[in-house]
């Protein structure tokens, strides 16, 4: 699976780099006469809040993503325990709310801003359209990636084992409830592992795209009133989003190097975005029409990815699993946890 890990890390890096390349020059070369609100600006105080945000978000992200990874040290967080399903449901609720309540509305605001040409941007709901296309695209990537690597892994296994290893012959008769044939003892485990690996990579992609954007937005803001509530909101969000991602990484059983890279990527993306935002704050124009369009499209795409991943790969996969289907108390606990996670993250939209 090393080729899969290296390849996936490579295209995630390229997409993040592309997002920055598109956002930076378009934001600097503003072509709109809209003026930013000068009333609440305080560069010195804003910088202090930004530094506090970097430290707080970095620590929360690292702790969140590492907790499930350290499940060997903390048995309660093992993927085999009921508590793991409860926490993962809460984290999935946070991710779902992030897509629906935070990122997608921001995309609509970006693409309907008075600072951009109303034609064609106000003539069609582009934010919702891009989010839908992004969700469909994620489904396609999810499907084709799983299919490709399943075939590749299956081919290698057959070559290495001569087509026999891991196959246990069984025989059954209809009257006795058993049948002649052969069953691979590795297929189910291998396919499940592969699914978790694809899920964790695609989920991280959606997370880091919107993390870069929100980080740059915080870094370029000079309003303490805007930044202050964002510190608590983003810290909470990154912690539980990290738990959700960390849970997927744990279930994927990556090698230590890959786990470290993914955890590092997640932990550093938002703080790095804030640092970049601080660096370009003097030349960045958050009212540039081109910057608003690019940011709106990326926010829409990110929302589509997050909504799809939360509903299909996190919630549906766990809620339809035999373990949860056979345990009424676990189902109730997971549903309550999901509602709490989505509710708490939605409530934060009142302040941030």
Short mmCIF file of C-alpha atoms in Angstrom, two decimals:
data_model
loop_
_atom_site.label_atom_id
_atom_site.label_comp_id
_atom_site.label_asym_id
_atom_site.label_seq_id
_atom_site.Cartn_x
_atom_site.Cartn_y
_atom_site.Cartn_z
CA UNK A 1 0.00 0.00 0.00
CA UNK A 2 3.04 2.28 0.06
CA UNK A 3 2.46 3.40 -3.54
CA UNK A 4 -1.12 4.31 -2.65
CA UNK A 5 0.00 6.33 0.37
CA UNK A 6 2.75 8.19 -1.52
CA UNK A 7 0.50 8.93 -4.48
CA UNK A 8 -2.39 10.20 -2.36
CA UNK A 9 -0.14 12.44 -0.25
CA UNK A 10 1.28 13.86 -3.48
CA UNK A 11 -2.05 14.90 -5.00
CA UNK A 12 -3.28 16.34 -1.71
CA UNK A 13 -0.18 18.57 -1.60
CA UNK A 14 -0.76 19.66 -5.20
CA UNK A 15 -4.39 20.64 -4.56
CA UNK A 16 -3.52 22.66 -1.44
CA UNK A 17 -0.73 24.41 -3.34
CA UNK A 18 -3.13 25.13 -6.22
CA UNK A 19 -5.67 26.62 -3.81
CA UNK A 20 -3.06 29.01 -2.43
CA UNK A 21 -1.72 29.93 -5.88
CA UNK A 22 -5.23 30.80 -7.06
CA UNK A 23 -6.20 32.73 -3.95
CA UNK A 24 -3.03 34.77 -3.43
CA UNK A 25 -2.61 36.68 -6.70
CA UNK A 26 -6.32 37.24 -7.23
CA UNK A 27 -6.68 38.65 -3.73
CA UNK A 28 -3.71 40.95 -4.13
CA UNK A 29 -4.76 42.22 -7.53
CA UNK A 30 -8.11 43.49 -6.35
CA UNK A 31 -10.36 44.87 -9.06
CA UNK A 32 -13.32 46.01 -7.00
CA UNK A 33 -14.05 49.39 -5.48
CA UNK A 34 -15.84 47.97 -2.45
CA UNK A 35 -14.18 49.17 0.73
CA UNK A 36 -13.55 47.06 3.83
CA UNK A 37 -15.07 48.18 7.10
CA UNK A 38 -12.48 50.37 8.89
CA UNK A 39 -14.47 50.84 12.11
CA UNK A 40 -13.24 47.87 14.15
CA UNK A 41 -9.66 47.66 12.90
CA UNK A 42 -6.85 47.37 15.44
CA UNK A 43 -3.74 45.76 13.96
CA UNK A 44 -1.83 45.35 17.24
CA UNK A 45 -4.66 43.71 19.16
CA UNK A 46 -5.68 41.67 16.11
CA UNK A 47 -2.13 40.30 15.82
CA UNK A 48 -2.22 39.15 19.46
CA UNK A 49 -5.47 37.30 18.81
CA UNK A 50 -4.02 35.76 15.66
CA UNK A 51 -0.99 34.42 17.55
CA UNK A 52 -3.32 33.05 20.23
CA UNK A 53 -5.40 31.43 17.48
CA UNK A 54 -2.32 29.77 15.96
CA UNK A 55 -1.29 28.26 19.30
CA UNK A 56 -4.81 27.23 20.32
CA UNK A 57 -5.75 25.68 16.97
CA UNK A 58 -2.40 23.91 16.59
CA UNK A 59 -2.67 22.27 20.02
CA UNK A 60 -6.35 21.35 19.61
CA UNK A 61 -5.76 19.92 16.12
CA UNK A 62 -2.77 17.85 17.24
CA UNK A 63 -4.56 16.48 20.31
CA UNK A 64 -7.74 15.73 18.37
CA UNK A 65 -6.09 13.83 15.52
CA UNK A 66 -3.66 11.99 17.81
CA UNK A 67 -6.18 10.74 20.40
CA UNK A 68 -7.62 7.95 18.20
CA UNK A 69 -4.13 7.14 16.90
CA UNK A 70 -3.04 6.52 20.48
CA UNK A 71 -5.82 3.98 21.01
CA UNK A 72 -3.24 1.38 22.09
CA UNK A 73 -2.42 3.62 25.03
CA UNK A 74 -6.07 4.62 25.62
CA UNK A 75 -8.13 1.41 25.27
CA UNK A 76 -11.45 3.31 25.37
CA UNK A 77 -10.57 4.90 22.01
CA UNK A 78 -9.90 1.59 20.29
CA UNK A 79 -11.98 1.17 17.07
CA UNK A 80 -13.40 -2.02 18.57
CA UNK A 81 -14.97 -0.23 21.55
CA UNK A 82 -18.48 1.24 21.64
CA UNK A 83 -17.14 4.53 22.96
CA UNK A 84 -15.16 4.96 19.73
CA UNK A 85 -18.41 4.85 17.71
CA UNK A 86 -20.00 7.42 20.03
CA UNK A 87 -17.11 9.88 19.73
CA UNK A 88 -16.82 9.34 15.98
CA UNK A 89 -20.55 10.08 15.59
CA UNK A 90 -20.09 13.36 17.50
CA UNK A 91 -17.12 14.26 15.28
CA UNK A 92 -19.12 13.39 12.15
CA UNK A 93 -21.87 15.73 13.37
CA UNK A 94 -19.29 18.51 13.74
CA UNK A 95 -18.00 17.88 10.20
CA UNK A 96 -21.54 17.75 8.78
CA UNK A 97 -22.46 21.02 10.47
CA UNK A 98 -19.23 22.60 9.25
CA UNK A 99 -20.22 21.84 5.67
CA UNK A 100 -23.90 22.86 5.92
CA UNK A 101 -23.84 25.71 8.47
CA UNK A 102 -20.41 27.30 8.13
CA UNK A 103 -18.69 26.62 4.80
CA UNK A 104 -21.62 26.50 2.36
CA UNK A 105 -23.28 29.73 3.62
CA UNK A 106 -19.89 31.45 3.34
CA UNK A 107 -19.70 30.26 -0.26
CA UNK A 108 -23.13 31.75 -0.99
CA UNK A 109 -22.02 35.03 0.63
CA UNK A 110 -18.85 35.08 -1.46
CA UNK A 111 -20.61 34.42 -4.75
CA UNK A 112 -23.49 36.85 -4.11
CA UNK A 113 -21.33 39.67 -2.75
CA UNK A 114 -22.12 43.18 -4.07
CA UNK A 115 -18.42 43.43 -4.88
CA UNK A 116 -18.72 40.99 -7.78
CA UNK A 117 -20.56 41.35 -11.07
CA UNK A 118 -24.17 40.20 -10.54
CA UNK A 119 -24.14 38.66 -14.01
CA UNK A 120 -23.83 35.72 -14.07
CA UNK A 121 -23.10 35.16 -10.34
CA UNK A 122 -26.48 36.35 -9.07
CA UNK A 123 -28.40 34.72 -11.92
CA UNK A 124 -27.73 31.15 -10.82
CA UNK A 125 -27.03 29.44 -7.43
CA UNK A 126 -23.43 28.60 -8.29
CA UNK A 127 -22.48 27.80 -4.68
CA UNK A 128 -25.05 25.03 -4.39
CA UNK A 129 -24.25 23.79 -7.90
CA UNK A 130 -20.50 23.54 -7.22
CA UNK A 131 -21.17 21.81 -3.89
CA UNK A 132 -23.38 19.26 -5.66
CA UNK A 133 -20.81 18.64 -8.40
CA UNK A 134 -18.10 18.34 -5.73
CA UNK A 135 -20.12 15.73 -3.82
CA UNK A 136 -20.71 13.76 -7.03
CA UNK A 137 -17.03 14.10 -7.90
CA UNK A 138 -16.09 12.81 -4.45
CA UNK A 139 -18.34 9.81 -5.01
CA UNK A 140 -16.60 9.12 -8.31
CA UNK A 141 -13.13 9.45 -6.82
CA UNK A 142 -14.21 7.31 -3.87
CA UNK A 143 -15.58 4.62 -6.18
CA UNK A 144 -12.82 4.56 -8.79
CA UNK A 145 -9.99 4.79 -6.25
CA UNK A 146 -11.41 1.90 -4.26
CA UNK A 147 -11.96 -0.15 -7.41
CA UNK A 148 -8.49 0.57 -8.80
CA UNK A 149 -6.57 -0.21 -5.65
CA UNK A 150 -8.74 -3.23 -4.89
CA UNK A 151 -7.83 -4.73 -8.28
CA UNK A 152 -4.20 -3.78 -7.86
CA UNK A 153 -4.03 -5.27 -4.35
CA UNK A 154 -5.89 -8.40 -5.46
CA UNK A 155 -3.49 -8.93 -8.36
CA UNK A 156 -0.44 -8.62 -6.12
CA UNK A 157 -1.92 -11.04 -3.58
CA UNK A 158 -2.64 -13.65 -6.23
CA UNK A 159 0.83 -13.37 -7.73
CA UNK A 160 2.52 -13.59 -4.33
CA UNK A 161 0.44 -16.55 -3.14
CA UNK A 162 0.01 -18.43 -6.41
CA UNK A 163 -3.73 -17.93 -6.08
CA UNK A 164 -4.05 -20.28 -3.08
CA UNK A 165 -2.97 -18.52 0.10
CA UNK A 166 -5.74 -17.24 2.32
CA UNK A 167 -8.36 -19.46 0.67
CA UNK A 168 -10.05 -21.98 2.91
CA UNK A 169 -12.04 -24.76 1.22
CA UNK A 170 -15.48 -25.35 2.67
CA UNK A 171 -18.30 -27.66 1.70
CA UNK A 172 -21.97 -27.41 2.40
CA UNK A 173 -25.18 -29.13 1.55
CA UNK A 174 -28.57 -27.48 1.45
CA UNK A 175 -29.98 -29.83 4.06
CA UNK A 176 -27.19 -29.12 6.49
CA UNK A 177 -26.77 -25.38 5.79
CA UNK A 178 -23.39 -25.67 4.11
CA UNK A 179 -22.10 -25.69 0.52
CA UNK A 180 -19.07 -26.74 -1.47
CA UNK A 181 -16.74 -23.92 -2.51
CA UNK A 182 -13.86 -21.78 -1.34
CA UNK A 183 -13.85 -18.58 0.70
CA UNK A 184 -11.01 -16.10 0.99
CA UNK A 185 -10.29 -15.32 4.62
CA UNK A 186 -8.47 -12.12 3.65
CA UNK A 187 -10.87 -10.53 1.16
CA UNK A 188 -13.26 -8.92 3.65
CA UNK A 189 -10.48 -7.60 5.87
CA UNK A 190 -8.49 -6.32 2.90
CA UNK A 191 -11.45 -4.58 1.29
CA UNK A 192 -12.51 -2.97 4.56
CA UNK A 193 -8.96 -1.74 5.16
CA UNK A 194 -8.78 -0.36 1.64
CA UNK A 195 -12.07 1.49 2.08
CA UNK A 196 -10.83 3.10 5.28
CA UNK A 197 -7.65 4.21 3.52
CA UNK A 198 -9.52 5.84 0.66
CA UNK A 199 -11.98 7.46 3.11
CA UNK A 200 -9.23 8.93 5.28
CA UNK A 201 -7.40 10.44 2.28
CA UNK A 202 -10.50 12.00 0.68
CA UNK A 203 -11.73 13.31 4.05
CA UNK A 204 -8.38 14.96 4.74
CA UNK A 205 -8.49 16.59 1.31
CA UNK A 206 -11.85 18.23 2.05
CA UNK A 207 -10.69 19.34 5.49
CA UNK A 208 -7.40 20.91 4.43
CA UNK A 209 -8.93 22.84 1.51
CA UNK A 210 -11.36 24.73 3.73
CA UNK A 211 -8.74 24.96 6.51
CA UNK A 212 -6.36 26.86 4.22
CA UNK A 213 -9.13 29.27 3.23
CA UNK A 214 -10.37 29.95 6.78
CA UNK A 215 -6.77 30.30 7.99
CA UNK A 216 -5.98 32.95 5.39
CA UNK A 217 -9.26 34.74 6.21
CA UNK A 218 -8.35 34.89 9.91
CA UNK A 219 -4.77 35.94 9.18
CA UNK A 220 -5.77 38.85 6.94
CA UNK A 221 -8.49 40.16 9.25
CA UNK A 222 -7.57 43.22 11.30
CA UNK A 223 -10.74 43.24 13.40
CA UNK A 224 -10.34 41.86 16.95
CA UNK A 225 -14.14 41.53 17.18
CA UNK A 226 -14.06 39.18 14.21
CA UNK A 227 -11.05 37.13 15.30
CA UNK A 228 -11.89 36.69 19.01
CA UNK A 229 -14.99 34.48 18.61
CA UNK A 230 -13.28 32.56 15.81
CA UNK A 231 -10.57 31.35 18.21
CA UNK A 232 -13.04 29.36 20.32
CA UNK A 233 -15.08 28.22 17.31
CA UNK A 234 -12.09 27.01 15.29
CA UNK A 235 -10.45 25.37 18.30
CA UNK A 236 -13.62 23.37 19.03
CA UNK A 237 -14.08 22.58 15.35
CA UNK A 238 -10.48 21.47 14.74
CA UNK A 239 -10.41 19.28 17.86
CA UNK A 240 -13.46 17.20 16.96
CA UNK A 241 -12.72 17.27 13.25
CA UNK A 242 -9.32 15.88 14.21
CA UNK A 243 -10.96 13.09 16.20
CA UNK A 244 -13.07 12.18 13.17
CA UNK A 245 -10.05 12.15 10.86
CA UNK A 246 -7.89 10.40 13.45
CA UNK A 247 -10.51 7.68 13.79
CA UNK A 248 -10.43 7.09 10.03
CA UNK A 249 -6.63 7.03 10.03
CA UNK A 250 -6.63 4.51 12.88
CA UNK A 251 -9.07 2.22 11.07
CA UNK A 252 -6.98 2.51 7.89
CA UNK A 253 -3.94 1.08 9.73
CA UNK A 254 -1.40 3.14 7.83
CA UNK A 255 2.31 2.77 8.53
CA UNK A 256 3.74 5.09 11.19
CA UNK A 257 5.32 7.41 8.62
CA UNK A 258 2.03 7.91 6.75
CA UNK A 259 0.14 8.47 10.02
CA UNK A 260 2.66 11.11 11.08
CA UNK A 261 2.44 12.90 7.71
CA UNK A 262 -1.37 12.97 7.72
CA UNK A 263 -1.56 14.13 11.34
CA UNK A 264 1.05 16.82 10.67
CA UNK A 265 -0.78 18.02 7.55
CA UNK A 266 -4.04 18.35 9.43
CA UNK A 267 -2.50 20.04 12.49
CA UNK A 268 -0.50 22.63 10.53
CA UNK A 269 -2.91 23.58 7.73
CA UNK A 270 -5.04 26.17 9.55
CA UNK A 271 -2.13 27.72 11.54
CA UNK A 272 -0.11 27.88 8.30
CA UNK A 273 -3.05 29.60 6.60
CA UNK A 274 -3.14 32.16 9.42
CA UNK A 275 0.61 32.78 9.08
CA UNK A 276 0.23 33.27 5.32
CA UNK A 277 -2.69 35.62 5.97
CA UNK A 278 -0.61 37.68 8.40
CA UNK A 279 2.17 37.89 5.83
CA UNK A 280 -0.06 39.19 3.06
CA UNK A 281 -2.46 41.26 5.19
CA UNK A 282 -1.02 44.56 3.97
CA UNK A 283 -1.63 43.75 0.31
CA UNK A 284 -4.59 41.39 0.57
CA UNK A 285 -7.99 42.69 -0.47
CA UNK A 286 -10.87 40.66 0.92
CA UNK A 287 -13.24 42.63 -1.32
CA UNK A 288 -11.49 41.74 -4.57
CA UNK A 289 -14.14 40.34 -6.90
CA UNK A 290 -11.83 37.68 -8.32
CA UNK A 291 -10.70 36.63 -4.84
CA UNK A 292 -14.32 36.37 -3.70
CA UNK A 293 -15.19 34.18 -6.69
CA UNK A 294 -12.20 31.86 -6.20
CA UNK A 295 -12.82 31.63 -2.46
CA UNK A 296 -16.52 31.01 -3.02
CA UNK A 297 -15.85 28.19 -5.46
CA UNK A 298 -13.33 26.54 -3.14
CA UNK A 299 -15.69 26.89 -0.19
CA UNK A 300 -18.50 25.33 -2.23
CA UNK A 301 -16.31 22.43 -3.32
CA UNK A 302 -15.07 21.90 0.22
CA UNK A 303 -18.65 21.91 1.57
CA UNK A 304 -19.66 19.26 -0.96
CA UNK A 305 -16.75 17.04 0.03
CA UNK A 306 -17.38 17.42 3.77
CA UNK A 307 -21.13 16.78 3.49
CA UNK A 308 -20.60 13.68 1.35
CA UNK A 309 -17.87 12.28 3.59
CA UNK A 310 -19.83 12.91 6.79
CA UNK A 311 -23.04 11.31 5.53
CA UNK A 312 -21.74 8.49 3.35
CA UNK A 313 -18.31 7.44 4.57
CA UNK A 314 -18.51 8.28 8.27
CA UNK A 315 -22.13 8.02 9.39
CA UNK A 316 -23.60 5.53 6.92
CA UNK A 317 -20.62 3.18 7.20
CA UNK A 318 -20.81 3.08 11.00
CA UNK A 319 -24.57 3.26 11.45
CA UNK A 320 -25.16 0.41 9.00
CA UNK A 321 -22.39 -1.77 10.41
CA UNK A 322 -23.38 -5.11 12.00
CA UNK A 323 -21.93 -3.97 15.31
CA UNK A 324 -24.28 -1.01 15.61
CA UNK A 325 -27.28 -2.70 13.98
CA UNK A 326 -27.20 -5.42 16.61
CA UNK A 327 -26.86 -3.06 19.58
CA UNK A 328 -29.87 -0.86 20.39
CA UNK A 329 -28.11 1.08 23.15
CA UNK A 330 -25.17 1.83 20.87
CA UNK A 331 -27.56 3.05 18.15
CA UNK A 332 -29.28 5.38 20.61
CA UNK A 333 -25.98 6.67 21.98
CA UNK A 334 -24.56 7.27 18.50
CA UNK A 335 -27.68 9.13 17.34
CA UNK A 336 -27.70 11.36 20.41
CA UNK A 337 -23.97 11.98 19.98
CA UNK A 338 -24.48 12.87 16.31
CA UNK A 339 -27.21 15.37 17.17
CA UNK A 340 -25.08 16.91 19.92
CA UNK A 341 -22.08 17.30 17.64
CA UNK A 342 -24.11 18.86 14.84
CA UNK A 343 -26.02 21.03 17.31
CA UNK A 344 -22.97 22.36 19.14
CA UNK A 345 -21.14 23.22 15.92
CA UNK A 346 -24.30 24.82 14.51
CA UNK A 347 -24.70 26.92 17.65
CA UNK A 348 -21.23 28.37 17.13
CA UNK A 349 -22.47 29.94 13.90
CA UNK A 350 -24.19 32.53 16.11
CA UNK A 351 -20.76 33.96 17.00
CA UNK A 352 -18.50 32.81 14.19
#
